[in-house]
Amino acid sequence: DAGVIQSPRHEVTEMGQEVTLRCKPISGHDYLFWYRQTMMRGLELLIYFNNNVPIDDSGMPEDRFSAKMPNASFSTLKIQPSEPRDSAVYFCASRGQGKGETQYFGPGTRLLVL
Amino acid sequence: AQSVSQHNHHVILSEAASLELGCNYSYGGTVNLFWYVQYPGQHLQLLLKYFSGDPLVKGIKGFEAEFIKSKFSFNLRKPSVQWSDTAEYFCAVAGRRALTFGSGTRLQVQP
């Protein structure tokens, strides 16, 4: 299996622009997670899905952030409009059933908002 | 609510030194505990995990961790570190709300 796939790997954009991050989970995994990592705040869970349904989005910082999972093999995290403080590495992760199952992380998208 | 505390933020060791990174969690129910490692510029990878049974868990690359329920701890250990162990280490607990990660410990191993 190719593992969790994220694109793009790097994104540089200007403040106010829309940013869309993409994730393809491991085939057969029922859960998908979006995390944000910064030096100041560490690793934060933004939102997670079970069987394509958002379960907990309490970590989404504000309405500028939205996430969708239209099918079992694809999810997007959108920031509109983007701000410099959104600069971070965004990780997607997936796992199978059972809360003790291992989460597998993607390589991340390094976002820089100028 | 579940939470994880990692008290060592930055650890510097010489090669061959022994390592112990602290991790304490807070969660009222049955827990599953994990240690992940993030090498510079890379994504998080699983080092080891505890589900049940033997509280001493062995992972990859010579790492091990001991679950001590009475202390709510899951400390990571390695008897002899190598330069290639330089990375950031995250403890995590799987409770009601998916995985909760600690703030991480940055380990720097000097040759």
Coordinates of C-alpha atoms in Angstrom, one line a residue:
Chain A
D1 CA 0.0 0.0 0.0
A2 CA 1.2 3.5 -0.8
G3 CA 0.3 4.8 2.6
V4 CA -1.5 8.1 3.3
I5 CA -1.1 10.4 0.4
Q6 CA -1.2 14.2 0.7
S7 CA -0.9 16.9 -1.9
P8 CA 0.5 19.4 -2.4
R9 CA 3.6 18.8 -0.3
H10 CA 4.4 22.5 -0.2
E11 CA 2.2 25.5 -0.7
V12 CA 3.1 29.1 -0.7
T13 CA 0.2 31.6 -1.1
E14 CA -0.7 35.1 -0.3
M15 CA -2.9 36.3 2.4
G16 CA -6.6 36.2 1.4
Q17 CA -6.2 33.4 -1.1
E18 CA -8.1 30.1 -0.9
V19 CA -6.0 27.0 0.0
T20 CA -7.1 23.5 -0.6
L21 CA -5.2 20.6 0.9
R22 CA -5.9 17.0 -0.2
C23 CA -5.6 13.6 1.4
K24 CA -6.1 10.0 0.2
P25 CA -6.3 7.6 3.2
I26 CA -5.1 4.1 3.2
S27 CA -7.6 1.9 1.4
G28 CA -10.0 0.2 3.9
H29 CA -9.4 2.6 6.7
D30 CA -12.6 3.9 8.2
Y31 CA -11.2 6.9 10.1
L32 CA -9.5 10.0 8.7
F33 CA -7.9 12.8 10.7
W34 CA -6.6 16.2 10.0
Y35 CA -3.9 17.7 12.2
R36 CA -2.0 20.9 12.2
Q37 CA 1.5 21.2 13.6
T38 CA 3.2 24.5 14.6
M39 CA 6.2 25.3 16.8
M40 CA 3.9 27.3 19.1
R41 CA 1.0 25.0 19.5
G42 CA 2.5 21.5 18.7
L43 CA 0.3 18.9 17.1
E44 CA -3.4 19.8 17.1
L45 CA -6.3 17.6 16.0
L46 CA -8.6 19.7 13.7
I47 CA -11.3 17.3 12.6
Y48 CA -11.9 13.6 12.1
F49 CA -14.2 11.5 10.0
N50 CA -15.7 8.1 10.4
N51 CA -17.1 6.4 7.3
N52 CA -16.9 9.8 5.5
V53 CA -19.0 11.5 8.2
P54 CA -17.4 14.3 10.3
I55 CA -17.5 13.2 14.0
D56 CA -15.6 15.9 15.8
D57 CA -14.7 19.3 14.4
S58 CA -14.2 21.1 17.7
G59 CA -10.5 21.6 16.8
M60 CA -11.2 23.6 13.7
P61 CA -9.9 27.0 14.6
E62 CA -12.6 29.1 12.9
D63 CA -15.1 29.3 10.1
R64 CA -12.4 30.0 7.6
F65 CA -11.5 26.3 7.9
S66 CA -13.7 23.6 6.4
A67 CA -13.2 19.9 5.6
K68 CA -15.0 17.5 3.5
M69 CA -14.9 13.8 2.7
P70 CA -17.0 13.1 -0.3
N71 CA -16.0 9.4 -0.4
A72 CA -13.9 6.9 1.4
S73 CA -10.8 7.6 -0.6
F74 CA -10.6 11.4 -0.6
S75 CA -10.7 14.3 1.8
T76 CA -10.0 18.0 1.5
L77 CA -9.2 20.7 4.0
K78 CA -9.9 24.2 2.8
I79 CA -8.9 27.5 4.2
Q80 CA -10.7 30.6 2.8
P81 CA -9.4 33.2 3.2
S82 CA -6.0 32.2 4.3
E83 CA -4.0 34.3 6.9
P84 CA -0.3 34.3 7.8
R85 CA -1.1 32.6 11.1
D86 CA -2.4 29.6 9.2
S87 CA 1.2 28.8 8.2
A88 CA 1.9 25.3 9.5
V89 CA 2.4 21.7 8.5
Y90 CA -0.9 20.0 8.0
F91 CA -1.0 16.2 8.4
C92 CA -3.6 13.8 7.4
A93 CA -3.8 10.4 9.1
S94 CA -6.0 7.3 8.8
R95 CA -6.7 4.2 10.7
G96 CA -9.0 1.2 10.8
Q97 CA -11.8 0.3 13.2
G98 CA -11.1 0.3 16.9
K99 CA -9.7 3.3 18.9
G100 CA -6.5 1.4 19.6
E101 CA -5.7 0.9 16.0
T102 CA -2.5 2.6 14.8
Q103 CA -2.9 5.9 13.0
Y104 CA -0.8 6.2 9.9
F105 CA 0.3 9.7 9.0
G106 CA 0.8 11.2 5.6
P107 CA 3.9 13.2 4.7
G108 CA 2.2 16.5 5.4
T109 CA 1.6 19.7 3.5
R110 CA 3.9 22.6 4.5
L111 CA 1.8 25.7 4.1
L112 CA 3.3 29.2 4.1
V113 CA 0.9 32.2 3.9
L114 CA 2.6 35.4 3.1
Chain B
A1 CA -11.2 15.0 29.1
Q2 CA -8.1 13.2 28.1
S3 CA -4.7 14.9 28.1
V4 CA -1.1 14.0 27.8
S5 CA 1.9 15.7 29.5
Q6 CA 5.5 15.4 28.4
H7 CA 7.7 17.1 30.9
N8 CA 10.9 17.0 29.0
H9 CA 10.8 19.5 26.1
H10 CA 14.3 19.2 25.0
V11 CA 16.9 16.5 25.8
I12 CA 20.5 16.5 24.8
L13 CA 22.5 13.2 25.1
S14 CA 25.7 11.8 23.9
E15 CA 25.8 8.7 21.9
A16 CA 25.6 5.5 24.0
A17 CA 23.8 7.3 26.8
S18 CA 20.6 5.9 28.2
L19 CA 17.3 7.6 27.5
E20 CA 14.1 7.9 29.4
L21 CA 11.4 10.3 28.3
G22 CA 8.5 10.9 30.6
C23 CA 4.8 10.7 29.6
N24 CA 1.8 11.1 31.9
Y25 CA -1.8 10.9 30.8
S26 CA -5.1 11.8 32.2
Y27 CA -8.1 9.7 31.2
G28 CA -10.7 7.9 33.3
G29 CA -11.4 4.9 31.0
T30 CA -9.4 2.1 29.4
V31 CA -6.5 3.6 27.6
N32 CA -4.4 2.7 24.6
L33 CA -1.1 4.4 24.6
F34 CA 1.3 5.2 21.8
W35 CA 4.8 6.7 21.2
Y36 CA 5.4 8.3 17.8
V37 CA 8.6 9.6 16.4
Q38 CA 9.1 12.4 13.9
Y39 CA 12.5 12.6 12.3
P40 CA 13.6 16.0 11.0
G41 CA 11.4 17.0 8.0
Q42 CA 9.4 13.8 8.1
H43 CA 6.0 12.7 9.2
L44 CA 5.1 10.9 12.4
Q45 CA 5.8 7.2 12.6
L46 CA 4.7 4.7 15.2
L47 CA 7.4 3.5 17.6
L48 CA 5.3 1.3 19.9
K49 CA 1.9 1.0 21.4
Y50 CA 0.2 -0.5 24.4
F51 CA -3.3 -2.1 24.3
S52 CA -3.4 -4.5 27.2
G53 CA -1.4 -7.3 28.7
D54 CA 2.3 -7.0 29.5
P55 CA 2.9 -3.5 30.6
L56 CA 6.4 -3.5 29.2
V57 CA 6.1 -2.9 25.5
K58 CA 8.9 -3.3 23.0
G59 CA 9.0 -1.3 19.8
I60 CA 11.2 -0.7 16.9
K61 CA 14.8 0.4 16.9
G62 CA 15.4 -0.8 20.5
F63 CA 12.9 1.4 22.1
E64 CA 10.6 0.2 24.9
A65 CA 8.0 1.7 27.2
E66 CA 6.5 0.7 30.5
F67 CA 2.8 1.3 31.3
I68 CA 2.4 2.0 35.0
K69 CA -1.3 2.3 35.7
S70 CA -1.0 3.6 39.3
K71 CA 1.2 6.4 38.1
F72 CA -0.7 7.1 34.9
S73 CA 2.6 7.0 33.1
F74 CA 4.0 5.5 29.9
N75 CA 7.7 6.4 29.8
L76 CA 9.8 5.7 26.8
R77 CA 13.3 4.1 27.3
K78 CA 16.3 3.1 25.3
P79 CA 19.5 1.8 26.9
S80 CA 21.9 3.3 24.4
V81 CA 21.0 6.0 22.0
Q82 CA 22.5 6.7 18.6
W83 CA 22.9 9.8 16.6
S84 CA 20.2 8.6 14.3
D85 CA 17.7 8.8 17.2
T86 CA 17.8 12.6 16.9
A87 CA 14.1 13.4 16.4
E88 CA 11.0 14.6 18.2
Y89 CA 9.1 12.1 20.2
F90 CA 5.3 12.3 20.9
C91 CA 3.3 10.4 23.5
A92 CA -0.4 9.9 22.7
V93 CA -3.4 8.5 24.3
A94 CA -6.4 7.0 22.5
G95 CA -9.5 7.8 24.5
R96 CA -13.0 8.9 23.6
R97 CA -11.8 11.7 21.4
A98 CA -9.5 10.0 18.9
L99 CA -5.8 10.4 19.7
T100 CA -4.5 13.2 22.0
F101 CA -0.8 14.0 21.6
G102 CA 1.6 15.4 24.1
S103 CA 3.6 18.5 23.2
G104 CA 6.6 16.4 22.2
T105 CA 10.1 16.0 23.4
R106 CA 12.9 17.1 21.1
L107 CA 15.9 14.7 21.4
Q108 CA 19.3 15.7 20.2
V109 CA 22.0 13.0 20.3
Q110 CA 25.5 14.3 20.0
P111 CA 28.1 12.1 18.3

